[in-house]
mmCIF file of C-alpha atoms in Angstrom:
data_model
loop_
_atom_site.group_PDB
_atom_site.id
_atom_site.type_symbol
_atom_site.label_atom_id
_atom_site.label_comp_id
_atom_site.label_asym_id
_atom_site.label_seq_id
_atom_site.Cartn_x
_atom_site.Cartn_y
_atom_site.Cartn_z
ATOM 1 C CA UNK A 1 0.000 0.000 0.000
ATOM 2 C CA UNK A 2 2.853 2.433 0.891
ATOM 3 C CA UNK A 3 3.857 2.485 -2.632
ATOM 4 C CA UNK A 4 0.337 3.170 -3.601
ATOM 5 C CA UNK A 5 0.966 6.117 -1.849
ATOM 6 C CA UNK A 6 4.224 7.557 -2.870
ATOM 7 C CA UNK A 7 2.834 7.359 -6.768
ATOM 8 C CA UNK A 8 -0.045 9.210 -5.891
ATOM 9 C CA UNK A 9 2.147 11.588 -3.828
ATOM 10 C CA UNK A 10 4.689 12.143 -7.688
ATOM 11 C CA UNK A 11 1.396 12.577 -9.198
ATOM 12 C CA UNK A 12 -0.050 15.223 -6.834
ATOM 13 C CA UNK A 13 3.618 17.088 -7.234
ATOM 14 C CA UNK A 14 3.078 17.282 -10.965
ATOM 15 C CA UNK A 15 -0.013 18.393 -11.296
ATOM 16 C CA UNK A 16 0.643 21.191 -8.702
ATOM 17 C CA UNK A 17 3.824 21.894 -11.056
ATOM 18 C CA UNK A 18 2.158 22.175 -13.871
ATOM 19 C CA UNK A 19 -0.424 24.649 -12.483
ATOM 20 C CA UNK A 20 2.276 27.103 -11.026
ATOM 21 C CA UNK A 21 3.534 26.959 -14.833
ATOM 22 C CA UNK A 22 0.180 27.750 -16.535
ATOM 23 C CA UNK A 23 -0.975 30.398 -13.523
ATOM 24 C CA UNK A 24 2.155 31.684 -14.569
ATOM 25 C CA UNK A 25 2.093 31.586 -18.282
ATOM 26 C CA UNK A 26 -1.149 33.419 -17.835
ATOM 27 C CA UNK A 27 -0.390 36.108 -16.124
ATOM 28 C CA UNK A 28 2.352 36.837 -17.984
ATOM 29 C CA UNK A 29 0.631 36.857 -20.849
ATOM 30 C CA UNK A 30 -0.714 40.432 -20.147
ATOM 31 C CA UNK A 31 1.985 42.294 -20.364
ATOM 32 C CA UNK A 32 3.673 44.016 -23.213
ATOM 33 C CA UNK A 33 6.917 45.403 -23.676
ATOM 34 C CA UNK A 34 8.433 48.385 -25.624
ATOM 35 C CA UNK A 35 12.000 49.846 -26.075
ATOM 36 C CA UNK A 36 13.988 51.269 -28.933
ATOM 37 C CA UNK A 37 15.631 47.801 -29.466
ATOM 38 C CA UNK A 38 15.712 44.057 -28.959
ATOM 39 C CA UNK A 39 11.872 44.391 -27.689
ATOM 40 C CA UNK A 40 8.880 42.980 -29.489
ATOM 41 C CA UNK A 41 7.272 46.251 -29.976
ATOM 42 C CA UNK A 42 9.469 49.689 -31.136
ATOM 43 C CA UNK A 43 6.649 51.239 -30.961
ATOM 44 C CA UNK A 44 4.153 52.590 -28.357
ATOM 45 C CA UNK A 45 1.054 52.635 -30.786
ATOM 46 C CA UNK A 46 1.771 49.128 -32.192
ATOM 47 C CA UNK A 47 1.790 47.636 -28.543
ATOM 48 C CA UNK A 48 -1.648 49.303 -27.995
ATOM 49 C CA UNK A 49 -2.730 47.742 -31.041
ATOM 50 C CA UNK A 50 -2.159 44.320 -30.056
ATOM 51 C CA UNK A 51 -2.888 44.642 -26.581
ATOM 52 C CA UNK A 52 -6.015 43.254 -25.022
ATOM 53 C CA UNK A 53 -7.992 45.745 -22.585
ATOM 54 C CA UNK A 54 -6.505 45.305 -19.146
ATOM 55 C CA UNK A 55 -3.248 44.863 -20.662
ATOM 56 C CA UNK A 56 -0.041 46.302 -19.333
ATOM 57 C CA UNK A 57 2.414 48.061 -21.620
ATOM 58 C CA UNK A 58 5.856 48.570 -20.143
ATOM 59 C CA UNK A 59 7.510 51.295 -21.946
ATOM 60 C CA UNK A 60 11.341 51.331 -21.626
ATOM 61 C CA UNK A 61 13.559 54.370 -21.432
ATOM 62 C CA UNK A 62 14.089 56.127 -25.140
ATOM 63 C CA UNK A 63 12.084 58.779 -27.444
ATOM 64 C CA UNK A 64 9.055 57.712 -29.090
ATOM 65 C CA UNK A 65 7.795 59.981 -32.148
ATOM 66 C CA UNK A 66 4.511 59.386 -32.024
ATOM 67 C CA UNK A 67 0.722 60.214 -32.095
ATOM 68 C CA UNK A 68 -1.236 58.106 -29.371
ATOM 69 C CA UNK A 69 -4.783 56.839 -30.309
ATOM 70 C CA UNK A 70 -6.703 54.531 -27.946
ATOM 71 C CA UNK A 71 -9.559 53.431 -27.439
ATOM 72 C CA UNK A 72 -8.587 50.697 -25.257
ATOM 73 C CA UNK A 73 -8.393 50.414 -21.273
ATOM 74 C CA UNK A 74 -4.366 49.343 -20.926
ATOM 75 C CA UNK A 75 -2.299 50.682 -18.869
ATOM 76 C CA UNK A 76 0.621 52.604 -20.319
ATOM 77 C CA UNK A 77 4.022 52.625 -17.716
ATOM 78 C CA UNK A 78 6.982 54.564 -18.188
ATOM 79 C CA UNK A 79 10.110 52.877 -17.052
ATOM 80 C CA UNK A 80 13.320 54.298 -16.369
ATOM 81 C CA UNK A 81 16.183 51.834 -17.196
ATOM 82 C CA UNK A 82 19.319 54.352 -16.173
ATOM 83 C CA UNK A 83 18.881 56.692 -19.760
ATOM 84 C CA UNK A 84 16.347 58.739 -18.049
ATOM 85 C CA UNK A 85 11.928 58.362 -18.495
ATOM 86 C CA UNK A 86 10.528 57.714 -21.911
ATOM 87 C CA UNK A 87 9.849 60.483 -23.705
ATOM 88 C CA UNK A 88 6.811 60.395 -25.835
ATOM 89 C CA UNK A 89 7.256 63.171 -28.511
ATOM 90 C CA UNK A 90 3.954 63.897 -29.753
ATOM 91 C CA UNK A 91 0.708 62.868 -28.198
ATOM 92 C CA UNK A 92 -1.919 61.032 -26.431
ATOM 93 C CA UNK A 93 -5.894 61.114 -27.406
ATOM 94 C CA UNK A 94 -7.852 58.766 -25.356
ATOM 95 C CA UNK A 95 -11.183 58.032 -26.195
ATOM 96 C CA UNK A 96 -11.753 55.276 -23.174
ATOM 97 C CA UNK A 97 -12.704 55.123 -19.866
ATOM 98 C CA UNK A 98 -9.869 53.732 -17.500
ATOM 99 C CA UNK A 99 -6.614 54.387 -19.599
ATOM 100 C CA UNK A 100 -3.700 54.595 -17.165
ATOM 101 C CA UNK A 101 -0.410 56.920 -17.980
ATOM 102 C CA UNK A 102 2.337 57.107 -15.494
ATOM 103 C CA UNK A 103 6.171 57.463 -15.375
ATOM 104 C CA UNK A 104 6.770 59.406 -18.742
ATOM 105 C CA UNK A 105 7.141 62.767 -19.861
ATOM 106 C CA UNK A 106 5.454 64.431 -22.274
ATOM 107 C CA UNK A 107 6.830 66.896 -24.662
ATOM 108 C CA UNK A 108 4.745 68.168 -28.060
ATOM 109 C CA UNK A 109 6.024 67.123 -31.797
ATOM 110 C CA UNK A 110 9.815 68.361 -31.879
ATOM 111 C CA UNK A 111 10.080 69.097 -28.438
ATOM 112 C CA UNK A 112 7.620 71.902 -28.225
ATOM 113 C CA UNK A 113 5.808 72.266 -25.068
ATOM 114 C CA UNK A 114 2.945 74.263 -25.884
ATOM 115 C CA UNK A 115 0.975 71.446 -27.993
ATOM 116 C CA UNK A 116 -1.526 69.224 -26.928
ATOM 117 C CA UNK A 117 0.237 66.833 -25.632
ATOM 118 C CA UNK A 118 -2.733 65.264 -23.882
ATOM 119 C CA UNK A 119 -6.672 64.735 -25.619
ATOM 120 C CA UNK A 120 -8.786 63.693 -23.429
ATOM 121 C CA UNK A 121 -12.020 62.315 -24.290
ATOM 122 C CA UNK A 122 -12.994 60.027 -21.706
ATOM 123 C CA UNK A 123 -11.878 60.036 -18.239
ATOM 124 C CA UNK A 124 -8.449 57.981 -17.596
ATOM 125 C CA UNK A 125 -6.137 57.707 -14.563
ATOM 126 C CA UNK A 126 -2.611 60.172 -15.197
ATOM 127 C CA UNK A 127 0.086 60.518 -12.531
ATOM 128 C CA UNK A 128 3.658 60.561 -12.135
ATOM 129 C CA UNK A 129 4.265 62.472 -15.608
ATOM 130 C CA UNK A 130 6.038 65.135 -16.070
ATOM 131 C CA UNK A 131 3.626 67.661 -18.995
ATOM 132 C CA UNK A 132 5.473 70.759 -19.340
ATOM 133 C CA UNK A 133 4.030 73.813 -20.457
ATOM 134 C CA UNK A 134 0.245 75.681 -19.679
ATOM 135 C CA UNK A 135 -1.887 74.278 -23.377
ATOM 136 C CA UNK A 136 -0.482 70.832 -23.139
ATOM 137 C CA UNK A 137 -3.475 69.374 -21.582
ATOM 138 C CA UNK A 138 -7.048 69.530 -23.429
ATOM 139 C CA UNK A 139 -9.457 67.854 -21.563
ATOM 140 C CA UNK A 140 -13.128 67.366 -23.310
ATOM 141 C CA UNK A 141 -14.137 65.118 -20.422
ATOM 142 C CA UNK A 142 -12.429 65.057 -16.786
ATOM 143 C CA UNK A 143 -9.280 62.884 -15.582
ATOM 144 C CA UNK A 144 -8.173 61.736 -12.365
ATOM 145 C CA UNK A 145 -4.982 63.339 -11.472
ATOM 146 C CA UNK A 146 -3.904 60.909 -9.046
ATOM 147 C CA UNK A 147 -2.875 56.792 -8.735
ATOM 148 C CA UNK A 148 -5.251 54.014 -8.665
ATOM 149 C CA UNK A 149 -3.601 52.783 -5.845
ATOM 150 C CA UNK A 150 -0.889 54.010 -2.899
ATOM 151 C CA UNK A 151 2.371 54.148 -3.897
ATOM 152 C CA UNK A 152 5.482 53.962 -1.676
ATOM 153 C CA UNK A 153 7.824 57.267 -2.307
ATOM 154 C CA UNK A 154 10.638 58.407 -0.300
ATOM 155 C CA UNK A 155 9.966 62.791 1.128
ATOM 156 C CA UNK A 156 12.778 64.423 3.375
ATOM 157 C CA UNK A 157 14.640 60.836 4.328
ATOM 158 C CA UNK A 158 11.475 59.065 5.346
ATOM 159 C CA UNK A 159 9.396 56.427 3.168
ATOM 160 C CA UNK A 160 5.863 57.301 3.127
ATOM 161 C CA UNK A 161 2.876 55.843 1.063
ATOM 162 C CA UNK A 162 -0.044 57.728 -0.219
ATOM 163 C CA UNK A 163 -1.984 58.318 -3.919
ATOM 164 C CA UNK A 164 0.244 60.324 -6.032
#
């Protein structure tokens, strides 16, 4: 009987194996990646495009040249790899409810900084950006101007955690 038991036991291990891997395979499925090179995407709009709604696109440090259109609730997250925030050089117009934009900064077509950088037609979630200039941002519908979620920052030597 005990080696009844020690089969079922190898069994039970590889199923629970197995599951880790798909749970894993799953979850991992949502998010996409962009950088200037070696990525599958080079470009922001082409990630959109292929993402799913609830998708997360990662967007590496670089300059991106481009016009944003969505219509799609992803989230869209700047990341700094050492070369600075992404900067998207050109625009965003969302036309969704729940679009997420954090960590990049937005500068108008050539650098300018009094373009719209920034359309919004539904309402969508934008924090940790830096916008410069006073006509970047044309709202047609209202935004929230803070995370969907506390965030952990460091102010004056202590860590606090609050919406940004």
């Amino acid at each position: 009987m005990a080696d009844y038991k020690r089969l079922f036991a190898g069994f039970v291990m590889a199923f629970m194996v197995l599951l880790a891997l798909m749970v894993l395979l799953i979850a991992a499925a949502g998010d996409v990646h962009v950088c200037p090179d070696g990525c599958e995407y080079s470009s922001i709009q082409a990630a959109i495009d292929s993402a799913s709604p609830g998708d997360e696109i990662t967007v590496e440090s670089g300059t991106y040249a481009e016009n944003l259109i969505t219509g799609k609730t992803v989230m869209l997250q700047g990341l700094d790899t050492g070369r600075g925030r992404p900067v998207l050089a050109g625009s965003i117009t969302a036309a969704t409810e729940g679009l997420d934009v954090h960590g990049f900064e937005l500068t108008g077509p050539n650098g300018t900084d009094n373009s719209c950088n920034l359309n919004m037609v539904g309402s969508i979630r934008i924090y940790l950006n830096d916008i410069p200039g006073s006509g970047a941002i044309c709202p047609e519908s209202s935004g929230f101007w803070n995370s969907s979620s506390p965030i952990s920052y460091q102010f004056e030597s202590k860590v606090l955690r609050s919406r940004m």
